[in-house]
Amino acid sequence: MPTGTCPECEADVHVDTDADKGETVDCEECGVHLEVVGLDPVELDIVEEEDLDDDDDDDEF
Ligand SMILES: [Zn+2]
């Protein structure tokens, strides 16, 4: 099983054998969401999440 390195905590992150670029995986160590940006070798990039639950700035009607 291929592994990439988490940019956040540098842990080994297991990627599905048939994973494709653009798929997302979660780091088992720090829980950050990672996007597969390369396959040979496996490269991972942190996915920035914009709509977090603890953001109370935008009130919806
Ligand atoms: Zn991590």
Coordinates of N, CA, C and O and ligand atoms in Angstrom, one line a residue:
M1 N 0.9 -1.2 0.0 CA 0.0 0.0 0.0 C 0.9 1.2 0.0 O 1.8 1.4 0.8
P2 N 0.6 2.1 -0.9 CA 1.5 3.4 -1.0 C 1.2 4.3 0.2 O 0.1 4.3 0.8
T3 N 2.2 5.0 0.6 CA 2.1 5.9 1.7 C 2.7 7.3 1.3 O 3.6 7.4 0.6
G4 N 2.0 8.3 1.8 CA 2.5 9.7 1.6 C 2.9 10.2 3.0 O 2.7 9.6 4.0
T5 N 3.5 11.4 3.0 CA 3.9 12.0 4.2 C 3.0 13.2 4.5 O 2.7 14.1 3.6
C6 N 2.4 13.2 5.7 CA 1.5 14.3 6.1 C 2.4 15.6 6.2 O 3.3 15.6 7.0
P7 N 2.0 16.6 5.5 CA 2.7 17.9 5.6 C 2.6 18.6 6.9 O 3.4 19.4 7.3
E8 N 1.5 18.2 7.7 CA 1.3 18.8 8.9 C 2.1 18.2 10.1 O 2.8 18.9 10.8
C9 N 2.2 16.9 10.1 CA 2.9 16.3 11.3 C 3.9 15.3 10.8 O 4.6 14.6 11.6
E10 N 4.1 15.1 9.5 CA 5.1 14.3 8.9 C 4.9 12.8 9.2 O 5.9 12.0 9.2
A11 N 3.7 12.4 9.5 CA 3.4 11.0 9.7 C 3.2 10.3 8.4 O 2.9 11.0 7.4
D12 N 3.4 9.0 8.4 CA 3.1 8.3 7.2 C 1.6 8.1 7.0 O 0.9 7.6 8.0
V13 N 1.0 8.5 5.9 CA -0.4 8.4 5.6 C -0.6 7.4 4.5 O -0.1 7.5 3.5
H14 N -1.4 6.4 4.9 CA -1.7 5.3 3.9 C -2.7 5.8 2.9 O -3.8 6.3 3.2
V15 N -2.4 5.6 1.6 CA -3.3 6.0 0.5 C -3.8 4.7 -0.2 O -3.1 3.8 -0.4
D16 N -5.1 4.8 -0.6 CA -5.6 3.6 -1.2 C -4.9 3.3 -2.5 O -4.4 4.2 -3.2
T17 N -4.7 2.0 -2.8 CA -3.9 1.6 -3.9 C -4.5 2.1 -5.2 O -3.7 2.5 -6.1
D18 N -5.8 2.2 -5.3 CA -6.4 2.8 -6.5 C -6.9 4.2 -6.4 O -7.8 4.7 -7.1
A19 N -6.3 4.9 -5.4 CA -6.6 6.3 -5.2 C -6.1 7.1 -6.4 O -5.2 6.7 -7.1
D20 N -6.8 8.2 -6.7 CA -6.5 9.0 -7.9 C -6.2 10.4 -7.4 O -6.6 10.8 -6.3
K21 N -5.6 11.2 -8.2 CA -5.3 12.6 -7.9 C -6.7 13.3 -7.6 O -7.6 13.1 -8.3
G22 N -6.7 14.1 -6.6 CA -7.9 14.9 -6.2 C -8.7 14.2 -5.1 O -9.6 14.8 -4.6
E23 N -8.4 12.9 -4.9 CA -9.1 12.3 -3.8 C -8.5 12.8 -2.4 O -7.4 13.3 -2.3
T24 N -9.3 12.7 -1.4 CA -8.9 13.2 -0.1 C -8.8 12.0 0.9 O -9.6 11.1 0.9
V25 N -7.8 12.1 1.8 CA -7.7 11.2 2.8 C -7.5 12.0 4.1 O -7.1 13.1 4.1
D26 N -7.7 11.3 5.2 CA -7.5 11.9 6.5 C -6.2 11.4 7.2 O -6.0 10.2 7.2
C27 N -5.4 12.2 7.7 CA -4.2 11.8 8.5 C -4.7 11.2 9.8 O -5.4 11.7 10.5
E28 N -4.1 9.9 10.0 CA -4.5 9.2 11.2 C -3.9 9.8 12.4 O -4.4 9.6 13.5
E29 N -2.8 10.6 12.3 CA -2.1 11.1 13.4 C -2.7 12.4 13.9 O -3.0 12.6 15.1
C30 N -2.9 13.4 13.0 CA -3.4 14.7 13.4 C -4.8 15.0 12.9 O -5.4 16.0 13.3
G31 N -5.4 14.1 12.1 CA -6.7 14.3 11.6 C -7.0 15.3 10.5 O -8.1 15.6 10.2
V32 N -5.9 15.9 10.0 CA -6.0 16.9 9.0 C -6.5 16.2 7.7 O -6.2 15.1 7.4
H33 N -7.3 17.0 6.9 CA -7.7 16.5 5.6 C -6.6 16.7 4.6 O -6.1 17.8 4.4
L34 N -6.3 15.7 3.8 CA -5.2 15.8 2.8 C -5.8 15.4 1.4 O -6.6 14.5 1.3
E35 N -5.3 16.1 0.4 CA -5.7 15.8 -0.9 C -4.5 15.2 -1.7 O -3.3 15.6 -1.5
V36 N -4.8 14.1 -2.4 CA -3.7 13.5 -3.2 C -3.4 14.3 -4.4 O -4.2 14.5 -5.3
V37 N -2.2 14.8 -4.4 CA -1.8 15.7 -5.5 C -0.7 15.0 -6.4 O -0.4 15.5 -7.5
G38 N -0.2 13.9 -6.0 CA 0.8 13.1 -6.8 C 0.7 11.7 -6.4 O 0.3 11.3 -5.3
L39 N 1.0 10.8 -7.4 CA 0.9 9.4 -7.1 C 2.2 8.6 -7.2 O 2.3 7.5 -6.6
D40 N 3.2 9.1 -7.9 CA 4.4 8.4 -8.0 C 5.6 9.3 -7.9 O 6.1 9.8 -8.9
P41 N 6.1 9.7 -6.7 CA 5.6 9.1 -5.4 C 4.3 9.8 -5.0 O 3.9 10.9 -5.5
V42 N 3.8 9.3 -3.9 CA 2.5 9.9 -3.4 C 2.9 11.2 -2.7 O 3.8 11.3 -1.9
E43 N 2.1 12.3 -3.2 CA 2.3 13.6 -2.5 C 0.9 14.0 -2.0 O -0.1 13.8 -2.6
L44 N 1.0 14.6 -0.8 CA -0.2 15.0 -0.1 C -0.2 16.5 0.2 O 0.9 17.0 0.5
D45 N -1.3 17.2 0.0 CA -1.4 18.6 0.3 C -2.6 18.8 1.3 O -3.6 18.1 1.2
I46 N -2.4 19.7 2.2 CA -3.4 20.0 3.2 C -4.6 20.7 2.5 O -4.5 21.6 1.7
V47 N -5.8 20.2 2.8 CA -7.1 20.8 2.3 C -7.5 21.8 3.3 O -7.8 21.5 4.5
E48 N -7.6 23.1 2.8 CA -8.1 24.1 3.7 C -9.6 24.1 3.8 O -10.2 24.2 2.7
E49 N -10.1 24.0 4.9 CA -11.5 24.0 5.1 C -12.0 25.4 5.5 O -11.5 25.9 6.4
E50 N -13.0 25.9 4.7 CA -13.4 27.3 4.9 C -14.6 27.4 5.8 O -14.8 28.3 6.5
D51 N -15.5 26.4 5.7 CA -16.7 26.5 6.5 C -16.6 25.6 7.7 O -17.1 24.5 7.7
L52 N -16.0 26.2 8.7 CA -15.9 25.5 10.0 C -17.1 25.8 10.9 O -17.7 26.9 10.8
D53 N -17.5 24.8 11.7 CA -18.6 25.0 12.5 C -18.5 26.1 13.6 O -19.4 26.7 14.0
D54 N -17.2 26.4 14.0 CA -17.0 27.4 15.0 C -16.9 28.8 14.5 O -16.4 29.7 15.2
D55 N -17.3 29.0 13.3 CA -17.3 30.3 12.7 C -18.7 30.9 12.7 O -19.5 30.5 12.0
D56 N -18.9 31.9 13.6 CA -20.2 32.4 13.8 C -20.4 33.7 13.1 O -21.3 34.5 13.3
D57 N -19.5 34.1 12.2 CA -19.5 35.4 11.6 C -20.7 35.6 10.6 O -21.3 36.6 10.6
D58 N -21.0 34.5 9.8 CA -22.0 34.7 8.8 C -23.3 34.2 9.3 O -23.5 33.0 9.4
D59 N -24.3 35.0 9.6 CA -25.6 34.6 10.0 C -26.5 34.3 8.7 O -26.6 35.2 7.9
E60 N -27.1 33.1 8.7 CA -27.9 32.8 7.6 C -29.4 33.1 8.0 O -29.8 33.0 9.1
F61 N -30.1 33.6 7.0 CA -31.5 33.9 7.3 C -32.4 32.7 7.4 O -32.2 31.8 6.7
Ligands
ZN1 ZN -0.8 14.5 10.2

